[in-house]
mmCIF file of C-alpha atoms and ligand atoms in Angstrom:
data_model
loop_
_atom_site.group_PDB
_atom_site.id
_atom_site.type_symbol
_atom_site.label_atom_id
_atom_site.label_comp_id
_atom_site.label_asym_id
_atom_site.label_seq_id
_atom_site.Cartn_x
_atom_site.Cartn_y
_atom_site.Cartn_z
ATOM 1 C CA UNK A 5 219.182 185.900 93.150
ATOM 2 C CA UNK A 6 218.320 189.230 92.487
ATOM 3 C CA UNK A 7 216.850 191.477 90.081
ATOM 4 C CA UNK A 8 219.773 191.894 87.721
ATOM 5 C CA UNK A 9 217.739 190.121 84.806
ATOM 6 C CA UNK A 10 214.862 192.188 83.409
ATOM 7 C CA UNK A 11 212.925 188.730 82.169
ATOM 8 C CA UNK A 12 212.735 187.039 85.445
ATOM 9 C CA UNK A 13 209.804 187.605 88.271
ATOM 10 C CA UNK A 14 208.655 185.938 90.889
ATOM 11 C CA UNK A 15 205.081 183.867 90.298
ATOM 12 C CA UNK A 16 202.878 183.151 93.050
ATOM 13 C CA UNK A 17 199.047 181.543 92.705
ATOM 14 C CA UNK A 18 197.433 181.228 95.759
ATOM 15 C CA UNK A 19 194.480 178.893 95.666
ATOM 16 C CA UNK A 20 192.174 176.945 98.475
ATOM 17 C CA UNK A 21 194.476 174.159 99.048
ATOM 18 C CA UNK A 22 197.813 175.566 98.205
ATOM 19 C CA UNK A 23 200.045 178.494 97.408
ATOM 20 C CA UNK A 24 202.492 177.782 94.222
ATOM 21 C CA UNK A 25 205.460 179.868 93.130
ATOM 22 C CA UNK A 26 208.450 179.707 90.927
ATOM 23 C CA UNK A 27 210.287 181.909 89.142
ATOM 24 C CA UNK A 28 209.430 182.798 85.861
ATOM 25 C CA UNK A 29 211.359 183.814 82.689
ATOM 26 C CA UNK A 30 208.412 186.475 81.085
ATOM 27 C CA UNK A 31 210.252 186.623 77.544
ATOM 28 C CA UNK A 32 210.036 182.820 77.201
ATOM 29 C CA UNK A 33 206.570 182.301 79.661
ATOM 30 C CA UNK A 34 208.809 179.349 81.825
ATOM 31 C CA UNK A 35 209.628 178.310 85.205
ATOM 32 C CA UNK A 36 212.990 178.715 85.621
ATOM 33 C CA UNK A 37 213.078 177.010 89.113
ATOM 34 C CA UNK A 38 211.374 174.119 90.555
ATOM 35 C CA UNK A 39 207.374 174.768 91.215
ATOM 36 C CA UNK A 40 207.071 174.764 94.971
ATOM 37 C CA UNK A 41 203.430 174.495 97.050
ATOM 38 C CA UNK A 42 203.100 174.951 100.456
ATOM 39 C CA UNK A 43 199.365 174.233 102.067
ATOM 40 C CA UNK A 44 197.364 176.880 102.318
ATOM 41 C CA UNK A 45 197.304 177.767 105.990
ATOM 42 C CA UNK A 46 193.714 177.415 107.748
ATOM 43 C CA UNK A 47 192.165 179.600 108.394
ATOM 44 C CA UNK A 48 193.452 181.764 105.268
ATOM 45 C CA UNK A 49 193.771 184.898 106.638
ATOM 46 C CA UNK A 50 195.835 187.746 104.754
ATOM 47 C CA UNK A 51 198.757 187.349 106.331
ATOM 48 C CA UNK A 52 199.014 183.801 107.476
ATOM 49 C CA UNK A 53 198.646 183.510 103.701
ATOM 50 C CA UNK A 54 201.152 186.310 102.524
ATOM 51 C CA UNK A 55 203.608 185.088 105.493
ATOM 52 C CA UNK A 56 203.503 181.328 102.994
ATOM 53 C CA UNK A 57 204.252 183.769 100.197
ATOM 54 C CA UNK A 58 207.109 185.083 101.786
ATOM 55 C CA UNK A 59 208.540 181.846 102.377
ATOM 56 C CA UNK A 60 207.960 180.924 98.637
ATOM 57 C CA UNK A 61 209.910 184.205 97.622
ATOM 58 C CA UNK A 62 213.064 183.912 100.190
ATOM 59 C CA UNK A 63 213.227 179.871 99.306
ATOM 60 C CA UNK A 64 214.680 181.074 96.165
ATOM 61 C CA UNK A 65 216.797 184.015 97.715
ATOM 62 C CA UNK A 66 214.948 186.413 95.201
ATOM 63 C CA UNK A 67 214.834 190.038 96.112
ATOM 64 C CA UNK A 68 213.286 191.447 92.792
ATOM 65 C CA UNK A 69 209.472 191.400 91.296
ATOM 66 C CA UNK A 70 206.261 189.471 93.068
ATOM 67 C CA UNK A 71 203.448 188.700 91.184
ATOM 68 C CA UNK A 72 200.501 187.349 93.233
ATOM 69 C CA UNK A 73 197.444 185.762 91.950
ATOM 70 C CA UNK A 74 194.273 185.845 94.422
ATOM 71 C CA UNK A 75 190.694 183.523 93.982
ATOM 72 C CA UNK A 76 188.754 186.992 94.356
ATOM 73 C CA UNK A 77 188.251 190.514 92.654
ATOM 74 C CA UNK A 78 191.319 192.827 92.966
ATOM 75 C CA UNK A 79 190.374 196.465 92.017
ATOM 76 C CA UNK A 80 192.538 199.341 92.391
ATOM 77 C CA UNK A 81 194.819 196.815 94.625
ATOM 78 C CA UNK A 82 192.073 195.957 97.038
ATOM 79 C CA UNK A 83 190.149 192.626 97.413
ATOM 80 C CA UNK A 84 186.763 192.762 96.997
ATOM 81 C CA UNK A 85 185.295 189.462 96.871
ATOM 82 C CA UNK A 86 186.317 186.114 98.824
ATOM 83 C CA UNK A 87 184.203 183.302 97.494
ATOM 84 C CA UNK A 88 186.410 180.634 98.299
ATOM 85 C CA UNK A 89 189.179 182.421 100.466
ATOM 86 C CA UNK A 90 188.724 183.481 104.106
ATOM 87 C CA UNK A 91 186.418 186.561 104.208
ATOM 88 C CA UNK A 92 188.792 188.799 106.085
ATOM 89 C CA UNK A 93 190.173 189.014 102.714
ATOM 90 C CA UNK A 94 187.359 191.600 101.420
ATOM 91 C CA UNK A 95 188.441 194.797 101.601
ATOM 92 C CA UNK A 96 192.327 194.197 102.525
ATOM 93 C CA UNK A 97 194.373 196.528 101.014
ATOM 94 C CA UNK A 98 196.934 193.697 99.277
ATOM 95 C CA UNK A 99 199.740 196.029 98.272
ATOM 96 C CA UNK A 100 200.390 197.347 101.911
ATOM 97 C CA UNK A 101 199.916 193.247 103.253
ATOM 98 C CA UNK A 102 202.164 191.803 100.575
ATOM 99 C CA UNK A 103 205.101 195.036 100.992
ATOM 100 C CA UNK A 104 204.859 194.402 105.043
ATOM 101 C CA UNK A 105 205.771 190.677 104.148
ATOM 102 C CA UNK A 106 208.031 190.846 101.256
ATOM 103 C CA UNK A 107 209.780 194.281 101.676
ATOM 104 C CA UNK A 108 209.613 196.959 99.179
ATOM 105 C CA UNK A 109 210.186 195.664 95.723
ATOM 106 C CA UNK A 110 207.820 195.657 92.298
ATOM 107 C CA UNK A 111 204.495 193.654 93.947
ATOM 108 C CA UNK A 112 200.980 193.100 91.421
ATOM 109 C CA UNK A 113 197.918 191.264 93.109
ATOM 110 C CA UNK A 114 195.657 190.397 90.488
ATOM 111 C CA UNK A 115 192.774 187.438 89.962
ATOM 112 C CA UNK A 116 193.663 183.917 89.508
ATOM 113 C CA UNK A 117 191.574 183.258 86.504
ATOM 114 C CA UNK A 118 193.008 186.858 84.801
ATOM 115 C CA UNK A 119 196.647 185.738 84.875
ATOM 116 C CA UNK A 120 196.125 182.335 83.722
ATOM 117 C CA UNK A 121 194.199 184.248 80.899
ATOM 118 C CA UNK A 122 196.893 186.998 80.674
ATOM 119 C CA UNK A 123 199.457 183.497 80.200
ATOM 120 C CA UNK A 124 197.500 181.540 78.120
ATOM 121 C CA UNK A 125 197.508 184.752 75.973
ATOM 122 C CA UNK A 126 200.803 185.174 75.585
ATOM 123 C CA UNK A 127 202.174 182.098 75.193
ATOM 124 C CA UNK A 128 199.446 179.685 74.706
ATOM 125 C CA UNK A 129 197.611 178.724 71.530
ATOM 126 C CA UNK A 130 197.354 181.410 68.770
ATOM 127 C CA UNK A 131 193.412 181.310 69.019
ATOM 128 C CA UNK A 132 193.903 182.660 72.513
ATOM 129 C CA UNK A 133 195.766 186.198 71.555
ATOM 130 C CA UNK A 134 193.144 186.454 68.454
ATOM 131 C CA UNK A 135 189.328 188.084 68.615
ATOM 132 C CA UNK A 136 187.133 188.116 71.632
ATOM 133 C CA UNK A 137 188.299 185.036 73.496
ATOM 134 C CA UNK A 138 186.916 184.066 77.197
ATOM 135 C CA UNK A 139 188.909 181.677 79.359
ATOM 136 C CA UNK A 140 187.536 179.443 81.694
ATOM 137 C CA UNK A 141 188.840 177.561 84.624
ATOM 138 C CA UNK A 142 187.229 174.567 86.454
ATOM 139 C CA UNK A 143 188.775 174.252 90.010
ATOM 140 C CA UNK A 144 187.215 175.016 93.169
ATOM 141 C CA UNK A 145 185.203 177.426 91.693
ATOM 142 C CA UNK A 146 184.522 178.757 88.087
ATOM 143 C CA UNK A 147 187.082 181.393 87.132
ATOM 144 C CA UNK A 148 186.939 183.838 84.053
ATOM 145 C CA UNK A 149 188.980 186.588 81.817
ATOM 146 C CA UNK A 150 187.775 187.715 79.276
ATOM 147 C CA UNK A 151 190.463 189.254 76.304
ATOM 148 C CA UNK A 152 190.612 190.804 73.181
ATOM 149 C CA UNK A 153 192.959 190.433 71.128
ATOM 150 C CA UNK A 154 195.187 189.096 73.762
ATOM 151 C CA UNK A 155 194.087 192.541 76.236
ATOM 152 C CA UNK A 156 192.934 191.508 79.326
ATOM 153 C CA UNK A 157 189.019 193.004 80.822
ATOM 154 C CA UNK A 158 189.442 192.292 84.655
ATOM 155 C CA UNK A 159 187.654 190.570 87.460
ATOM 156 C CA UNK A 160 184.943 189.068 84.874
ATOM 157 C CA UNK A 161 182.940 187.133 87.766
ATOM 158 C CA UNK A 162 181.357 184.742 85.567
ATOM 159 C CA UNK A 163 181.484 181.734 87.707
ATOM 160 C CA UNK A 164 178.566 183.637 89.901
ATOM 161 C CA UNK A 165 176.360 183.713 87.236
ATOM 162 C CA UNK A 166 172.783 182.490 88.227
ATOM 163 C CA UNK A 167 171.673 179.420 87.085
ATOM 164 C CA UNK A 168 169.685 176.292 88.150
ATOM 165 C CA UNK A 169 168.963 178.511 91.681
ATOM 166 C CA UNK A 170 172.042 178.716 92.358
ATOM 167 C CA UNK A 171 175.475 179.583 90.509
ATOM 168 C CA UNK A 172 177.134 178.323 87.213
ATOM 169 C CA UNK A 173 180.072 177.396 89.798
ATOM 170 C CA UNK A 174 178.287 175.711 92.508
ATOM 171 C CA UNK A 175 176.431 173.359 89.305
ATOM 172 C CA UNK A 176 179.564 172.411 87.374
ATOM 173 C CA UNK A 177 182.862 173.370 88.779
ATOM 174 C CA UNK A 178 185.489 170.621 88.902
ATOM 175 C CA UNK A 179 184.782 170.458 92.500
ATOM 176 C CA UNK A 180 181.480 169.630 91.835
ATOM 177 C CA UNK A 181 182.125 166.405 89.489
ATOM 178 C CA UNK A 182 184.188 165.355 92.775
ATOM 179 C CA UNK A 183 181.675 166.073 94.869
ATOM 180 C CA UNK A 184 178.751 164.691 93.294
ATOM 181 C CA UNK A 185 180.671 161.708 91.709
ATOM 182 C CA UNK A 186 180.031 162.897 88.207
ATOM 183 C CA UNK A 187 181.120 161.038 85.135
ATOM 184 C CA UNK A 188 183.401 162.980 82.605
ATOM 185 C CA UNK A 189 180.465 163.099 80.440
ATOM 186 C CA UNK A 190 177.336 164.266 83.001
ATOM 187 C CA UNK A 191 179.862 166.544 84.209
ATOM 188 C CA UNK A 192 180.358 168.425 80.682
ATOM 189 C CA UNK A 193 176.929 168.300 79.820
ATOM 190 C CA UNK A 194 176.847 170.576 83.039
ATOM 191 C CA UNK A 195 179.690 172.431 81.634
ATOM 192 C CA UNK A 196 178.066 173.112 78.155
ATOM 193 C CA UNK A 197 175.244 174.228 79.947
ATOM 194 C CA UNK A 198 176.981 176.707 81.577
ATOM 195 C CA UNK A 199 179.215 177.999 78.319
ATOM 196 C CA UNK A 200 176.024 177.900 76.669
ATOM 197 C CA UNK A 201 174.431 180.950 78.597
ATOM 198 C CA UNK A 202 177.768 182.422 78.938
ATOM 199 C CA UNK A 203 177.378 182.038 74.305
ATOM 200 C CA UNK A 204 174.176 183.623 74.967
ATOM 201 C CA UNK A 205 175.448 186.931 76.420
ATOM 202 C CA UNK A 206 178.730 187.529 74.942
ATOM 203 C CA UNK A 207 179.253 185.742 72.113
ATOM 204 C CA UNK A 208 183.077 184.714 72.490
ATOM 205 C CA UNK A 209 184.959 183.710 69.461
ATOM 206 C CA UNK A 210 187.461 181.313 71.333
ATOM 207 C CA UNK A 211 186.293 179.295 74.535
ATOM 208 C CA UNK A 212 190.156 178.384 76.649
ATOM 209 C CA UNK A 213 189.662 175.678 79.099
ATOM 210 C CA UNK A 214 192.201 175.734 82.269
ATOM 211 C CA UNK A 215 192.219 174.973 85.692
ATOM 212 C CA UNK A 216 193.979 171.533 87.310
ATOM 213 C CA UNK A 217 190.975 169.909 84.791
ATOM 214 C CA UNK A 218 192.772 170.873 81.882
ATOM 215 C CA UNK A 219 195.501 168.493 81.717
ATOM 216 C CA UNK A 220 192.544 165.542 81.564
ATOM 217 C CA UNK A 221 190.779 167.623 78.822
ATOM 218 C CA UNK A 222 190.938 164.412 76.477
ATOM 219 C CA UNK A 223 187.856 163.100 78.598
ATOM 220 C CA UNK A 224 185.062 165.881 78.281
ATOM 221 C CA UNK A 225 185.880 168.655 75.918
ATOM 222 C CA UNK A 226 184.808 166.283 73.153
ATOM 223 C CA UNK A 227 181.339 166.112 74.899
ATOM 224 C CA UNK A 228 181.222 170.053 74.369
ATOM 225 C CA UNK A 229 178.483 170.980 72.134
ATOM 226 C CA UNK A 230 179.320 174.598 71.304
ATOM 227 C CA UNK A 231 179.656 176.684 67.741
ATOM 228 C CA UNK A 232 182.786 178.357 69.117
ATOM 229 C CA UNK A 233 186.469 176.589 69.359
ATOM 230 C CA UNK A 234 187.271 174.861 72.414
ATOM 231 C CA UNK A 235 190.626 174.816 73.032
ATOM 232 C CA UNK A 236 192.462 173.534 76.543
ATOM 233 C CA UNK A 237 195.024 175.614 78.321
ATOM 234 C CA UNK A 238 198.354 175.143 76.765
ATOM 235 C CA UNK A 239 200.239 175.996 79.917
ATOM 236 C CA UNK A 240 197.715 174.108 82.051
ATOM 237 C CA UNK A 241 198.078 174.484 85.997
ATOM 238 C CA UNK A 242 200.846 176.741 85.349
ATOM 239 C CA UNK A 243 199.397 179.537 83.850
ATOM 240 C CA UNK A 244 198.399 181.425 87.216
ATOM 241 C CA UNK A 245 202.068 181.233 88.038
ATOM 242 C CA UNK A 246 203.493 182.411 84.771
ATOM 243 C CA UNK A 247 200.237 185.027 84.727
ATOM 244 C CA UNK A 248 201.283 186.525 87.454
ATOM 245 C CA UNK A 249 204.872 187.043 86.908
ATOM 246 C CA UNK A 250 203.891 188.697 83.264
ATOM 247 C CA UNK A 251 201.516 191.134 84.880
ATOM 248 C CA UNK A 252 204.198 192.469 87.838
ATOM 249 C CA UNK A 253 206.675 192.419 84.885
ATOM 250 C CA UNK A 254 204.248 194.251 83.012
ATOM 251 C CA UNK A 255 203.864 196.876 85.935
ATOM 252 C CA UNK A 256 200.180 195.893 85.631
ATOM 253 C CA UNK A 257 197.914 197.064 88.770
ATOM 254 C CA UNK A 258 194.422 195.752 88.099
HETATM 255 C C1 BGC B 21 186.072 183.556 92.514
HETATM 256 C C2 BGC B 21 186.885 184.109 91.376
HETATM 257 C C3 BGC B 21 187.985 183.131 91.004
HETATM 258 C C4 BGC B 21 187.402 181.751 90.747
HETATM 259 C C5 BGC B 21 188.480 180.719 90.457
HETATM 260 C C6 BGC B 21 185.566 182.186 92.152
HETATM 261 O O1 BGC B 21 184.822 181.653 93.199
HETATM 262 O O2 BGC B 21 184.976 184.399 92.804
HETATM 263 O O3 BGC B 21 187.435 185.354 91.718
HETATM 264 O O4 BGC B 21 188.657 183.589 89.863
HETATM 265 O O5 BGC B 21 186.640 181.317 91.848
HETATM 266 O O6 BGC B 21 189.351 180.563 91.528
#
């Protein structure tokens, strides 16, 4: 397939445990093939990771637009941060690793939780494209994007926040309520803990709740105590995916 069709681009969220792509129709915010995962390779090096990309991208035949979504801070196309990636990540250069794997074509690197906000945006609930609106999401760690008006302020690191001597992610991430065996309910009184000092400092309008956690929002949002809206990620574990292909679509470069 190739890049004939303005609206389609390639989306690709690499997380911890595995590296999802499809391809993604940007005027409409939908896969338009089947979601595929591959593992994550161990260890996650750059390119043992961007090689799995490649295979992602030529598993569809496509030749046009890569998006790429990364668990870390991408600034001026260079990780910064790997909290939950391998640490030969920091300070790899992602546009010259991702064109030495995929060729030259359109390529955007950008964070994981800034797409799904980007997404969510876009094509999620109304509230999220309206005001000062911070999105959440509860995986391995605690990822955030903050937007106004549906405009995107990147690499937000709000999961690292201090708290309880250590960090908002390492209390109440949704790896946490696995680890520690957490109810629904201890785990969101965690979780309003958290949004509660996040209220504190910047006053968000709209809280959006993603991550894989979303789609099983039934069972804690309603234990959120909070003045602002809560409202779950319409595009749920997609949004990185669709994110991603919006911002390389976009010709963002975070
Ligand atoms: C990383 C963020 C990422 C979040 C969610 C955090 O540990 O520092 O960059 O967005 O996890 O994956």
């Amino acid at each position: 397939m190739s890049e004939t069709n303005p609206n389609l681009a390639f989306g690709v969220d690499i997380g911890g445990s595995g590296v999802k792509g499809a391809l993604v129709d940007v005027s409409k915010g939908e896969q338009v093939t089947e979601r595929k995962r591959i593992a994550t390779p161990q260890p996650a090096t750059p390119d043992a990771v961007a090689e799995v990309v490649r295979q992602l991208v030529e598993a569809e035949g496509w030749d046009g637009p890569v998006g790429i979504t990364v668990p870390a801070v991408v600034r001026e196309q260079v990780t910064r941060t790997a909290a939950n990636i391998d640490q030969t990540w920091i300070g790899t250069d992602v546009q010259e690793l991702f064109t030495r794997h995929l060729g030259g074509r359109d390529i955007t690197v950008l964070n994981d939780a800034d797409a799904a906000g980007m997404a969510e945006a876009r094509f999620g609930d109304d509230k999220a494209r309206t005001g000062a609106v911070m999105m959440l999401t509860f995986g391995t760690g605690i990822g955030s994007a903050l937007l106004m008006d549906g405009n995107l302020y990147p690499n937000t690191e709000l999961g690292h926040l201090k708290m309880k001597g250590s960090s908002a992610e390492k209390y109440a991430s949704s790896k946490v309520r696995e680890d520690e065996g957490l109810s629904y309910k201890q785990w969101a009184k965690r979780v309003n803990k958290v949004m509660q000092r996040y209220v504190e400092l910047f006053n968000p309008q709209t809280f959006i709740v993603g991550g894989g956690i979303s789609r099983k929002s039934d069972k804690w949002v309603p234990y959120l105590d909070l003045e602002q809206d809560v409202v779950p990620a319409q595009l749920r574990n997609e949004a990185g995916i669709i994110g991603a292909a919006l911002a390389v679509s976009e010709g963002l470069r975070p």
